[in-house]
Each structure stands twice: as C-alpha cells, then as structure tokens.
mmCIF file of C-alpha atoms in Angstrom:
data_model
loop_
_atom_site.group_PDB
_atom_site.id
_atom_site.type_symbol
_atom_site.label_atom_id
_atom_site.label_comp_id
_atom_site.label_asym_id
_atom_site.label_seq_id
_atom_site.Cartn_x
_atom_site.Cartn_y
_atom_site.Cartn_z
ATOM 1 C CA UNK A 8 -15.461 14.301 -7.896
ATOM 2 C CA UNK A 9 -15.157 11.308 -5.584
ATOM 3 C CA UNK A 10 -12.717 8.475 -6.166
ATOM 4 C CA UNK A 11 -15.395 5.863 -6.774
ATOM 5 C CA UNK A 12 -16.686 7.888 -9.717
ATOM 6 C CA UNK A 13 -13.160 8.318 -11.116
ATOM 7 C CA UNK A 14 -12.584 4.562 -10.985
ATOM 8 C CA UNK A 15 -15.867 3.935 -12.797
ATOM 9 C CA UNK A 16 -14.866 6.450 -15.511
ATOM 10 C CA UNK A 17 -11.488 4.767 -15.978
ATOM 11 C CA UNK A 18 -13.073 1.308 -15.987
ATOM 12 C CA UNK A 19 -15.469 2.320 -18.773
ATOM 13 C CA UNK A 20 -12.692 3.921 -20.818
ATOM 14 C CA UNK A 21 -10.631 0.745 -20.441
ATOM 15 C CA UNK A 22 -13.539 -1.481 -21.464
ATOM 16 C CA UNK A 23 -14.125 0.709 -24.521
ATOM 17 C CA UNK A 24 -10.426 0.746 -25.507
ATOM 18 C CA UNK A 25 -8.364 -1.931 -23.703
ATOM 19 C CA UNK A 26 -5.049 -1.193 -25.441
ATOM 20 C CA UNK A 27 -4.890 2.499 -26.281
ATOM 21 C CA UNK A 28 -1.841 4.027 -27.915
ATOM 22 C CA UNK A 29 -0.724 7.152 -29.700
ATOM 23 C CA UNK A 30 -2.019 7.950 -33.171
ATOM 24 C CA UNK A 31 1.489 8.950 -34.236
ATOM 25 C CA UNK A 32 3.188 6.408 -36.509
ATOM 26 C CA UNK A 33 6.457 5.081 -35.097
ATOM 27 C CA UNK A 34 8.441 1.853 -34.866
ATOM 28 C CA UNK A 35 11.194 2.791 -32.400
ATOM 29 C CA UNK A 36 11.727 5.124 -29.433
ATOM 30 C CA UNK A 37 13.747 7.419 -31.715
ATOM 31 C CA UNK A 38 10.967 7.647 -34.318
ATOM 32 C CA UNK A 39 8.488 8.415 -31.533
ATOM 33 C CA UNK A 40 10.748 11.147 -30.123
ATOM 34 C CA UNK A 41 11.018 12.833 -33.528
ATOM 35 C CA UNK A 42 7.271 12.510 -34.160
ATOM 36 C CA UNK A 43 6.405 14.032 -30.778
ATOM 37 C CA UNK A 44 8.799 16.958 -31.303
ATOM 38 C CA UNK A 45 7.105 17.560 -34.664
ATOM 39 C CA UNK A 46 3.612 17.296 -33.150
ATOM 40 C CA UNK A 47 3.812 20.523 -31.126
ATOM 41 C CA UNK A 48 1.047 22.802 -32.477
ATOM 42 C CA UNK A 49 0.416 20.282 -35.267
ATOM 43 C CA UNK A 50 -2.002 17.402 -35.792
ATOM 44 C CA UNK A 51 -0.954 13.771 -35.543
ATOM 45 C CA UNK A 52 -2.336 13.283 -39.055
ATOM 46 C CA UNK A 53 -0.115 16.059 -40.401
ATOM 47 C CA UNK A 54 2.938 14.678 -38.605
ATOM 48 C CA UNK A 55 2.273 11.170 -39.945
ATOM 49 C CA UNK A 56 2.123 12.496 -43.511
ATOM 50 C CA UNK A 57 5.594 13.985 -43.086
ATOM 51 C CA UNK A 58 7.192 11.095 -41.186
ATOM 52 C CA UNK A 59 5.754 8.532 -43.620
ATOM 53 C CA UNK A 60 8.116 10.115 -46.166
ATOM 54 C CA UNK A 61 10.978 10.917 -43.765
ATOM 55 C CA UNK A 62 11.392 7.659 -41.826
ATOM 56 C CA UNK A 63 11.890 5.327 -44.829
ATOM 57 C CA UNK A 64 14.805 7.604 -45.813
ATOM 58 C CA UNK A 65 16.148 8.516 -42.358
ATOM 59 C CA UNK A 66 15.045 6.997 -39.045
ATOM 60 C CA UNK A 67 18.240 7.014 -36.955
ATOM 61 C CA UNK A 68 20.062 9.940 -35.316
ATOM 62 C CA UNK A 69 22.947 9.511 -37.766
ATOM 63 C CA UNK A 70 20.712 9.443 -40.842
ATOM 64 C CA UNK A 71 18.659 12.497 -39.878
ATOM 65 C CA UNK A 72 21.789 14.380 -38.765
ATOM 66 C CA UNK A 73 23.320 13.643 -42.175
ATOM 67 C CA UNK A 74 20.354 15.363 -43.865
ATOM 68 C CA UNK A 75 21.262 18.613 -42.151
ATOM 69 C CA UNK A 76 18.781 21.348 -41.269
ATOM 70 C CA UNK A 77 17.957 22.229 -44.878
ATOM 71 C CA UNK A 78 17.621 18.598 -45.947
ATOM 72 C CA UNK A 79 15.296 17.830 -43.036
ATOM 73 C CA UNK A 80 13.142 20.879 -43.795
ATOM 74 C CA UNK A 81 12.236 19.415 -47.179
ATOM 75 C CA UNK A 82 10.479 16.521 -45.407
ATOM 76 C CA UNK A 83 8.749 18.518 -42.662
ATOM 77 C CA UNK A 84 7.915 21.821 -44.385
ATOM 78 C CA UNK A 85 4.178 21.009 -44.328
ATOM 79 C CA UNK A 86 4.238 21.116 -40.504
ATOM 80 C CA UNK A 87 3.860 24.299 -38.463
ATOM 81 C CA UNK A 88 7.044 25.810 -36.999
ATOM 82 C CA UNK A 89 9.102 23.532 -39.260
ATOM 83 C CA UNK A 90 12.127 25.870 -39.296
ATOM 84 C CA UNK A 91 12.713 25.791 -35.544
ATOM 85 C CA UNK A 92 11.712 22.128 -35.332
ATOM 86 C CA UNK A 93 14.313 21.202 -37.968
ATOM 87 C CA UNK A 94 17.039 23.019 -36.032
ATOM 88 C CA UNK A 95 15.998 21.380 -32.746
ATOM 89 C CA UNK A 96 15.869 17.899 -34.263
ATOM 90 C CA UNK A 97 19.353 18.208 -35.775
ATOM 91 C CA UNK A 98 20.700 19.384 -32.392
ATOM 92 C CA UNK A 99 18.901 16.508 -30.667
ATOM 93 C CA UNK A 100 20.348 13.966 -33.113
ATOM 94 C CA UNK A 101 23.847 15.356 -32.487
ATOM 95 C CA UNK A 102 23.365 15.031 -28.711
ATOM 96 C CA UNK A 103 21.986 11.497 -29.013
ATOM 97 C CA UNK A 104 25.017 10.455 -31.076
ATOM 98 C CA UNK A 105 27.600 12.165 -28.874
ATOM 99 C CA UNK A 106 26.106 11.722 -25.399
ATOM 100 C CA UNK A 107 23.762 8.718 -25.535
ATOM 101 C CA UNK A 108 25.319 6.221 -27.955
ATOM 102 C CA UNK A 109 22.553 7.084 -30.452
ATOM 103 C CA UNK A 110 19.888 5.737 -28.060
ATOM 104 C CA UNK A 111 16.894 7.623 -26.675
ATOM 105 C CA UNK A 112 17.505 7.915 -22.916
ATOM 106 C CA UNK A 113 14.921 6.376 -20.586
ATOM 107 C CA UNK A 114 15.366 9.245 -18.161
ATOM 108 C CA UNK A 115 13.354 12.440 -17.734
ATOM 109 C CA UNK A 116 16.203 14.866 -17.076
ATOM 110 C CA UNK A 117 18.250 13.500 -19.995
ATOM 111 C CA UNK A 118 15.244 13.765 -22.305
ATOM 112 C CA UNK A 119 14.426 17.303 -21.202
ATOM 113 C CA UNK A 120 18.034 18.330 -21.893
ATOM 114 C CA UNK A 121 17.486 17.581 -25.596
ATOM 115 C CA UNK A 122 16.594 20.460 -27.933
ATOM 116 C CA UNK A 123 12.862 20.772 -28.523
ATOM 117 C CA UNK A 124 11.975 18.409 -25.673
ATOM 118 C CA UNK A 125 9.951 19.771 -22.752
ATOM 119 C CA UNK A 126 8.143 18.032 -19.924
ATOM 120 C CA UNK A 127 5.166 17.018 -22.060
ATOM 121 C CA UNK A 128 7.312 15.455 -24.800
ATOM 122 C CA UNK A 129 9.446 13.654 -22.205
ATOM 123 C CA UNK A 130 6.299 12.268 -20.575
ATOM 124 C CA UNK A 131 4.964 10.984 -23.908
ATOM 125 C CA UNK A 132 8.251 9.228 -24.728
ATOM 126 C CA UNK A 133 8.623 7.731 -21.241
ATOM 127 C CA UNK A 134 5.023 6.509 -21.310
ATOM 128 C CA UNK A 135 4.585 5.338 -24.891
ATOM 129 C CA UNK A 136 8.088 4.081 -25.711
ATOM 130 C CA UNK A 137 9.091 2.743 -22.306
ATOM 131 C CA UNK A 138 5.833 2.055 -20.447
ATOM 132 C CA UNK A 139 6.402 4.472 -17.560
ATOM 133 C CA UNK A 140 3.260 5.573 -15.665
ATOM 134 C CA UNK A 141 3.697 9.215 -16.698
ATOM 135 C CA UNK A 142 0.873 11.496 -17.823
ATOM 136 C CA UNK A 143 1.553 14.107 -20.492
ATOM 137 C CA UNK A 144 -1.050 16.856 -20.186
ATOM 138 C CA UNK A 145 -1.843 18.435 -23.538
ATOM 139 C CA UNK A 146 -4.776 20.708 -24.432
ATOM 140 C CA UNK A 147 -7.149 17.728 -24.748
ATOM 141 C CA UNK A 148 -6.283 16.253 -21.341
ATOM 142 C CA UNK A 149 -6.335 19.686 -19.708
ATOM 143 C CA UNK A 150 -9.837 20.305 -21.085
ATOM 144 C CA UNK A 151 -11.227 16.867 -20.189
ATOM 145 C CA UNK A 152 -9.742 16.899 -16.673
ATOM 146 C CA UNK A 153 -11.249 20.311 -15.931
ATOM 147 C CA UNK A 154 -14.552 20.009 -17.786
ATOM 148 C CA UNK A 155 -15.515 16.650 -16.309
ATOM 149 C CA UNK A 156 -14.288 17.529 -12.823
ATOM 150 C CA UNK A 157 -11.978 14.482 -12.906
ATOM 151 C CA UNK A 158 -8.786 16.401 -12.053
ATOM 152 C CA UNK A 159 -9.264 20.165 -12.187
ATOM 153 C CA UNK A 160 -6.261 22.477 -12.183
ATOM 154 C CA UNK A 161 -5.315 26.001 -13.246
ATOM 155 C CA UNK A 162 -2.406 24.918 -15.442
ATOM 156 C CA UNK A 163 -1.048 21.770 -17.087
ATOM 157 C CA UNK A 164 1.374 21.001 -14.276
ATOM 158 C CA UNK A 165 -1.377 21.231 -11.636
ATOM 159 C CA UNK A 166 -3.574 18.885 -13.711
ATOM 160 C CA UNK A 167 -0.666 16.465 -14.155
ATOM 161 C CA UNK A 168 0.024 16.446 -10.397
ATOM 162 C CA UNK A 169 -3.665 15.896 -9.632
ATOM 163 C CA UNK A 170 -3.951 13.044 -12.149
ATOM 164 C CA UNK A 171 -0.852 11.330 -10.768
ATOM 165 C CA UNK A 172 -2.407 11.584 -7.308
ATOM 166 C CA UNK A 173 -5.935 10.351 -8.080
ATOM 167 C CA UNK A 174 -5.426 7.775 -10.858
ATOM 168 C CA UNK A 175 -4.922 4.288 -9.368
ATOM 169 C CA UNK A 176 -1.770 2.408 -10.403
ATOM 170 C CA UNK A 177 -3.635 -0.107 -12.589
ATOM 171 C CA UNK A 178 -4.826 2.686 -14.907
ATOM 172 C CA UNK A 179 -1.764 4.968 -14.886
ATOM 173 C CA UNK A 180 0.077 3.671 -17.944
ATOM 174 C CA UNK A 181 -2.956 4.036 -20.229
ATOM 175 C CA UNK A 182 -4.846 7.039 -18.815
ATOM 176 C CA UNK A 183 -2.813 9.481 -20.918
ATOM 177 C CA UNK A 184 -4.098 7.927 -24.153
ATOM 178 C CA UNK A 185 -7.678 7.438 -22.951
ATOM 179 C CA UNK A 186 -8.047 11.090 -22.014
ATOM 180 C CA UNK A 187 -6.390 12.398 -25.182
ATOM 181 C CA UNK A 188 -8.612 10.276 -27.419
ATOM 182 C CA UNK A 189 -11.694 11.209 -25.391
ATOM 183 C CA UNK A 190 -10.863 14.895 -25.791
ATOM 184 C CA UNK A 191 -10.031 14.537 -29.466
ATOM 185 C CA UNK A 192 -13.194 12.716 -30.536
ATOM 186 C CA UNK A 193 -15.903 13.108 -27.865
ATOM 187 C CA UNK A 194 -15.210 15.850 -25.336
ATOM 188 C CA UNK A 195 -14.206 18.262 -28.108
ATOM 189 C CA UNK A 196 -13.378 21.911 -27.495
ATOM 190 C CA UNK A 197 -16.258 23.878 -29.006
ATOM 191 C CA UNK A 198 -19.215 21.634 -28.292
ATOM 192 C CA UNK A 199 -18.717 18.347 -26.455
ATOM 193 C CA UNK A 200 -20.596 15.344 -27.843
ATOM 194 C CA UNK A 201 -22.248 14.487 -24.540
ATOM 195 C CA UNK A 202 -25.056 12.532 -26.177
ATOM 196 C CA UNK A 203 -22.614 9.945 -27.488
ATOM 197 C CA UNK A 204 -20.288 9.947 -24.452
ATOM 198 C CA UNK A 205 -19.790 6.703 -22.518
ATOM 199 C CA UNK A 206 -19.155 8.586 -19.263
ATOM 200 C CA UNK A 207 -21.848 11.269 -19.574
ATOM 201 C CA UNK A 208 -23.713 10.169 -16.447
ATOM 202 C CA UNK A 209 -20.498 10.342 -14.394
ATOM 203 C CA UNK A 210 -19.215 13.636 -15.790
ATOM 204 C CA UNK A 211 -19.814 16.750 -13.671
ATOM 205 C CA UNK A 212 -19.955 19.238 -16.565
ATOM 206 C CA UNK A 213 -23.065 21.391 -16.079
ATOM 207 C CA UNK A 214 -23.729 22.478 -19.670
ATOM 208 C CA UNK A 215 -24.192 19.107 -21.329
ATOM 209 C CA UNK A 216 -25.276 18.843 -24.941
ATOM 210 C CA UNK A 217 -27.574 16.248 -26.511
ATOM 211 C CA UNK A 218 -25.412 15.620 -29.595
#
C-alpha cells in the first residue's frame, strides 16, 4: 500500500470519528490501568460491568490493596482469568504504593515492570491516559493492518513497528483507537462488513463481501 492511500484512509477515519477513545470506563490513569489489565481475553463490556461495581468502592491503589486478593475476586469473578488477574492487580497496587507514590508511572519500562502489564497494556496506558503517540496492537489492529494491507506483519510487534513507521505524526495519537473500533465493528474477524465500510475502495483485501 502506498503512503497516499494510507493518509486517505486515516483522513476518512478521522472525519468519521474526530475524537476516538477507549470503550473502557475510567476516570483516572489508575482506573484505566486496572481496566486494561482486566481486559486481557475479555470484552470491554464485561470489564465495564465489573469495574462499575468495583471503582465506586475502591479506585486507588490503597483501596484495592486493602480488599486483598479474595476481596478483589468478588468484584471481578465474572471476568476470564480473574484469579491470576486479582493476584497481579494486588501486586501492582503494592508496587504503585511503595515505588511510585501511588501514581501510575508515565514511563514504559516502569509500567512493564508492574505485575500483569505487558507491552500492549503499557502502550494503551501511555496513549490513552497520557497522550503518547504509542500504538497498542491487539487482535483487532493486527487483523485490520494485515487484511487491508495498511501495515502487514507476521506478529504484533512487527505490525506495531510498521504502524509507527508509516503513520504520520498528526494521526499517531488516535490511530490506535480508530483501528480497534474499525476491527471491532466493521472489519470483523469472520466476515468483514465491506459493504458498509468507509474505506472499502482503499482497502487491498481481495475477498471483499457485499454486506
């Protein structure tokens, strides 16, 4: 795909959704961090159901740490992998209290040192909480980048590197959300909805559908 086509795709996505953001509910960097840790192999809708009950009761490192692993599990037991997620979140809260003055660090290596936080989670927090031009490649972005020809790569890191290289600076902060939402609602896994896609004529996918 040539760069002119990429810019046109990004321009259309921006016109369609000028201020994209995550569908996770949060009101602070800490709430976002917890929500993103919980979202691994879970839907945003499912995470929101749990955090809508958790955050009014505990939305600081101290408050969640005070719940303990078993107390936290009661709020998140509807989410997949809740046992290991509860343990990771309690460890993360302890580290935030002891090492970061109870603040979420605005630093990749510090974020990735927290339990349950990998590169993707760190990218989401840096981008969505702090406005860094990072791109977290999840299954939706990986699929859209490869299927459309926008930024093909064999694994998530290769796609992330390609996106960082080809996405112009003016689009970098928001491209993460545009591509996720596009993959979640239009360029879906089983059968993409090409017939209702705003970038269909620019996409290089060869097996387009008419739905």
